[in-house]
Tab-separated table of N, CA and C in Angstrom:
chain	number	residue	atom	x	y	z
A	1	UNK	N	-0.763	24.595	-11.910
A	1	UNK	CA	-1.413	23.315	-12.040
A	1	UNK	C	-2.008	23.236	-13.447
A	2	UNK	N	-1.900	21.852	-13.998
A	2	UNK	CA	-2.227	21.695	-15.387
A	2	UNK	C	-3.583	21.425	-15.830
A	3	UNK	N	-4.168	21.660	-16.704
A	3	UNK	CA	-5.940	21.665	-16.886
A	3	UNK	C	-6.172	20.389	-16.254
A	4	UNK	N	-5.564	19.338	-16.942
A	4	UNK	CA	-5.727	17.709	-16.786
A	4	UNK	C	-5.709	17.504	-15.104
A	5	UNK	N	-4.996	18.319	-14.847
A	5	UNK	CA	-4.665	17.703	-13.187
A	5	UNK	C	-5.850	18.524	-12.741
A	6	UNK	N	-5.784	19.687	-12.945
A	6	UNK	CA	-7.511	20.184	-12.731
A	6	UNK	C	-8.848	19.363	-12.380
A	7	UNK	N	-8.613	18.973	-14.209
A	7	UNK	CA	-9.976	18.071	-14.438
A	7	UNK	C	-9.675	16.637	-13.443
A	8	UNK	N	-8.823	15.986	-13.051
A	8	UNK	CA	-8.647	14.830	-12.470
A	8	UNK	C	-8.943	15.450	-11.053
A	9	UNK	N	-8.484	16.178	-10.437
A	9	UNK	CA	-9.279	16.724	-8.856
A	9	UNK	C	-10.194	16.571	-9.160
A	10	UNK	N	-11.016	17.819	-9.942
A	10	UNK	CA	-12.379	17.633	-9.933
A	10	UNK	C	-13.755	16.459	-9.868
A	11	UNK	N	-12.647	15.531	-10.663
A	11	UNK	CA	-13.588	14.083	-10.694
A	11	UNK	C	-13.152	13.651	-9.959
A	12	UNK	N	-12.412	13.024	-9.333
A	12	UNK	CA	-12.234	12.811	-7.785
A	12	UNK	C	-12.803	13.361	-6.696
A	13	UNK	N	-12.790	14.429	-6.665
A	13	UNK	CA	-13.707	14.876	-6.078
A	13	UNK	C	-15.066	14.735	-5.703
A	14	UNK	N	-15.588	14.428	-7.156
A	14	UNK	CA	-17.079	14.130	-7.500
A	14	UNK	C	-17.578	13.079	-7.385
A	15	UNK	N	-16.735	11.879	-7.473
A	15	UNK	CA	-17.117	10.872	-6.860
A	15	UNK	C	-16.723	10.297	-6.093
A	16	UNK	N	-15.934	11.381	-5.248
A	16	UNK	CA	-15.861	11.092	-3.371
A	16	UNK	C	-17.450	11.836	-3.138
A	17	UNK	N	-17.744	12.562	-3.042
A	17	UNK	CA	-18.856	13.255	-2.999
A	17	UNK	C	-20.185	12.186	-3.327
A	18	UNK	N	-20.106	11.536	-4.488
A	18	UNK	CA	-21.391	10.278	-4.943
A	18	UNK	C	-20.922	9.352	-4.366
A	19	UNK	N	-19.812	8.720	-3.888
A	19	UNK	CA	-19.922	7.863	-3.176
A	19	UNK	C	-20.965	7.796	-1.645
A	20	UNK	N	-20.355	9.377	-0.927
A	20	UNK	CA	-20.370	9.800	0.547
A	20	UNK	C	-21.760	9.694	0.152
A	21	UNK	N	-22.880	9.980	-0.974
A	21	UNK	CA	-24.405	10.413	-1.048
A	21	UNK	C	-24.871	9.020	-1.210
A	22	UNK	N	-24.142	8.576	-1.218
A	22	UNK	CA	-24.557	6.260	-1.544
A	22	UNK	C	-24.690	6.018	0.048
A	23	UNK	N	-23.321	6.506	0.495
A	23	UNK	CA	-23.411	5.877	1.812
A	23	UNK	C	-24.362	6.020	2.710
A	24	UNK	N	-24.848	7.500	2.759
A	24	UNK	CA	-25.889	8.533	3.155
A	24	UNK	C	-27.180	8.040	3.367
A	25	UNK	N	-27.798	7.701	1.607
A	25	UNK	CA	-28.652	7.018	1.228
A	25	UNK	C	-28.387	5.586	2.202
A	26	UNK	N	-28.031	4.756	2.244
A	26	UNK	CA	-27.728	3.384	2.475
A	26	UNK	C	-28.197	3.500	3.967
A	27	UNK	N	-27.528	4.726	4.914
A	27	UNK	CA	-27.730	4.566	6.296
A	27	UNK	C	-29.088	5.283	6.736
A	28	UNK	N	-29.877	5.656	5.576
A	28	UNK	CA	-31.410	6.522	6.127
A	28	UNK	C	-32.060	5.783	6.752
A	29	UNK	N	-32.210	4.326	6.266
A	29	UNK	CA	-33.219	3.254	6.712
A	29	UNK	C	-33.001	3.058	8.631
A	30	UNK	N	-31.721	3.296	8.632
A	30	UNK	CA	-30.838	2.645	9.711
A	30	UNK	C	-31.524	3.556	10.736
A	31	UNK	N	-31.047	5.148	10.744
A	31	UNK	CA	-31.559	6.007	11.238
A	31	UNK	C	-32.826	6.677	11.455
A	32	UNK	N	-33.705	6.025	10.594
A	32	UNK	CA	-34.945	6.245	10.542
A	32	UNK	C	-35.378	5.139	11.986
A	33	UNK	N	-35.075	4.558	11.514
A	33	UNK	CA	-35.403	3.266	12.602
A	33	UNK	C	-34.609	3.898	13.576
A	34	UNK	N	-33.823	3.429	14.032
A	34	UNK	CA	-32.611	4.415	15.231
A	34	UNK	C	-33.624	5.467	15.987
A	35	UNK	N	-34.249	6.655	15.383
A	35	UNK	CA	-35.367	7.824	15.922
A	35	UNK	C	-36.352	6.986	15.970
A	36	UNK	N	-36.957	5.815	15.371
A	36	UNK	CA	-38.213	5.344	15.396
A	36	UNK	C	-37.959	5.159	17.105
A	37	UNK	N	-37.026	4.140	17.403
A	37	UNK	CA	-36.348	3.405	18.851
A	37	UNK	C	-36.535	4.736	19.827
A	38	UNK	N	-36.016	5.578	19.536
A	38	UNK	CA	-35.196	6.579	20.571
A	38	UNK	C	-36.590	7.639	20.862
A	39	UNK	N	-37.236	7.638	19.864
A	39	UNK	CA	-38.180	9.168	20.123
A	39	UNK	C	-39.577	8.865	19.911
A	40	UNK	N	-39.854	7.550	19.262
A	40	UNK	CA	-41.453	7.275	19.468
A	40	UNK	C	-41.815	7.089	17.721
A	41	UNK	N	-42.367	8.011	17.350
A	41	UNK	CA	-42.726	8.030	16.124
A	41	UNK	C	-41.726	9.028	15.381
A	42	UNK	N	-41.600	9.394	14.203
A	42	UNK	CA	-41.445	10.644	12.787
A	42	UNK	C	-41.838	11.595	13.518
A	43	UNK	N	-43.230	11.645	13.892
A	43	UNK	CA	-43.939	12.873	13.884
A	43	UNK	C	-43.724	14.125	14.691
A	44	UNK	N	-42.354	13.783	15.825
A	44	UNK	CA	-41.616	14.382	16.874
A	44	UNK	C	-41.030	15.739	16.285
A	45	UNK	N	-42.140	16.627	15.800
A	45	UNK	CA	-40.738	17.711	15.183
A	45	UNK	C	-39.807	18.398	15.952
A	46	UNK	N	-40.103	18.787	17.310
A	46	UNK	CA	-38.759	18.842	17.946
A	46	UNK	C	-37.424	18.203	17.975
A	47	UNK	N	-37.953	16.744	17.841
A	47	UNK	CA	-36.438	15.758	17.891
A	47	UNK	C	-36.402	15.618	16.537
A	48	UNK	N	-37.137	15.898	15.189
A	48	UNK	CA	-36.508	15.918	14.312
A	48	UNK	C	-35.522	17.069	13.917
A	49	UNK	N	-35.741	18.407	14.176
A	49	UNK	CA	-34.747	19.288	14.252
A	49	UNK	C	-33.722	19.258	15.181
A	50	UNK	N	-34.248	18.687	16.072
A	50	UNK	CA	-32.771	18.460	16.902
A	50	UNK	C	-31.471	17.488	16.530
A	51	UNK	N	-32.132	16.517	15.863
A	51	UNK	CA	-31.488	15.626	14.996
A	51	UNK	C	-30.713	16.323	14.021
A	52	UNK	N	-31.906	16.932	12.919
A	52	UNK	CA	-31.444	17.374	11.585
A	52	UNK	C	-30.279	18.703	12.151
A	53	UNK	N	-29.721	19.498	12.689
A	53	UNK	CA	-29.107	20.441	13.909
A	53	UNK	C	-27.712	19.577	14.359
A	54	UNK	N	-27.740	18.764	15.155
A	54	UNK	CA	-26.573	18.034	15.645
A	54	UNK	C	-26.151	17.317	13.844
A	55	UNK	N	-26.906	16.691	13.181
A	55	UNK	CA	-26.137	16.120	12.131
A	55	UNK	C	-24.861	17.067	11.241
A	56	UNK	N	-26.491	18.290	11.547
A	56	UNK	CA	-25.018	19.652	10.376
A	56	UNK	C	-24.315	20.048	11.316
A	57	UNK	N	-24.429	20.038	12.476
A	57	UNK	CA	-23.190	20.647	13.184
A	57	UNK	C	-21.895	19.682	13.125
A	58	UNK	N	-22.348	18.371	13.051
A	58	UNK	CA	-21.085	17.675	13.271
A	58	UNK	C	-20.458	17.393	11.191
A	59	UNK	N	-21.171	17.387	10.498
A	59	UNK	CA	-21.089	17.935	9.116
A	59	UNK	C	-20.195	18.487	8.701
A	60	UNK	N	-20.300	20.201	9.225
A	60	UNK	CA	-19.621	21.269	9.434
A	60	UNK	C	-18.372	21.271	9.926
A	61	UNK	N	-18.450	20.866	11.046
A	61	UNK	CA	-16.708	20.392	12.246
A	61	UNK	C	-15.851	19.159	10.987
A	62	UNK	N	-17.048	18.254	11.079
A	62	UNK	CA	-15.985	17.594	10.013
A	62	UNK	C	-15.389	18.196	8.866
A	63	UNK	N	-16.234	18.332	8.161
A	63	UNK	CA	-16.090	19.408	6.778
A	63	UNK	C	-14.614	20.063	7.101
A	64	UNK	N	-14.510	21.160	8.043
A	64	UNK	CA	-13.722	22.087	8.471
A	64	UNK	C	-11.998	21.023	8.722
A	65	UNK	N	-12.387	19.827	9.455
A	65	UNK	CA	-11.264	19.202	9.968
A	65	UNK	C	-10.351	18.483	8.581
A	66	UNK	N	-11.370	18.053	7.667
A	66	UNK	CA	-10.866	17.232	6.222
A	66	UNK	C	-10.160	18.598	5.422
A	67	UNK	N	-10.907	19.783	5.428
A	67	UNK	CA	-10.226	20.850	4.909
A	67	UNK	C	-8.917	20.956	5.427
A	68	UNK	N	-8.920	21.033	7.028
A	68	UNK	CA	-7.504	21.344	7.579
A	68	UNK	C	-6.407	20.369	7.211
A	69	UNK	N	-6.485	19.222	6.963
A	69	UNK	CA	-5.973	17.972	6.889
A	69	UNK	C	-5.169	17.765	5.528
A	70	UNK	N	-6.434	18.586	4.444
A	70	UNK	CA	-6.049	18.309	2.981
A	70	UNK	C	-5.482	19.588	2.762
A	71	UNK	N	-5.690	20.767	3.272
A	71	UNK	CA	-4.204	21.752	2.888
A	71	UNK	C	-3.212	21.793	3.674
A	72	UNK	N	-2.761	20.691	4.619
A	72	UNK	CA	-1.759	20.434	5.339
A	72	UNK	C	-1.095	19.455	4.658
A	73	UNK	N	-1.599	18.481	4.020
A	73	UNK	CA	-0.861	17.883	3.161
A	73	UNK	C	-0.525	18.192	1.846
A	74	UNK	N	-1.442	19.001	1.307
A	74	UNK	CA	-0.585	20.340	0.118
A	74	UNK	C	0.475	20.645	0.886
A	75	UNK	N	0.544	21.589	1.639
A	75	UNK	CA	1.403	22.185	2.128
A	75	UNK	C	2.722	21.398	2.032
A	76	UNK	N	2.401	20.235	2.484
A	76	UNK	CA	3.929	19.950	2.787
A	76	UNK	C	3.812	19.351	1.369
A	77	UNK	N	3.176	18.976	0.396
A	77	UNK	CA	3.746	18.662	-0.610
A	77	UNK	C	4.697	19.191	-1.104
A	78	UNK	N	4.460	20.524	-1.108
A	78	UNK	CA	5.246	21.692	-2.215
A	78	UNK	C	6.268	22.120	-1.391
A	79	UNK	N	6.566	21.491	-0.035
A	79	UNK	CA	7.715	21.929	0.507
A	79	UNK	C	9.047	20.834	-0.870
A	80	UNK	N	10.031	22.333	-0.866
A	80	UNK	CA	11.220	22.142	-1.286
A	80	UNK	C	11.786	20.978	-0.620
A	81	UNK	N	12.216	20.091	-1.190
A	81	UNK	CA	13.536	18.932	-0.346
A	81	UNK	C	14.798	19.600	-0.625
């Protein structure tokens, strides 16, 4: 692989990444409110770790599934025709 194609992943990359931290940002308000509804106040630190816990777990699974997805489609890139 060539530096350029390097450097072009990489920034692609990076602002798939600043986008996903826009979106993130954008939906705090949503979810803040969402736990305000569901659990009473903020001040719930049980249901805030339980929250902050299920978010990285499902994070993680995703994370893992986009990995599987994007060297499966390498893969077959570099298959020979």
């Amino acid at each position: 692989m060539s530096f350029k194609t390097e450097v072009i992943e990489k920034i692609a990359a990076l602002m798939t990444v600043a986008f996903g931290l826009i979106a993130a940002l954008a939906w705090n308000s949503s979810v803040q409110a969402l736990f305000r509804e569901l659990f009473g106040t903020q001040d719930n630190l049980s249901a805030m770790f339980g929250y902050a816990v299920l978010v990285t777990i499902l994070a993680v699974l995703i994370t893992i599934w986009i990995a599987r997805i994007s060297a499966k489609a390498l893969q077959e890139e570099k298959k020979p025709e």
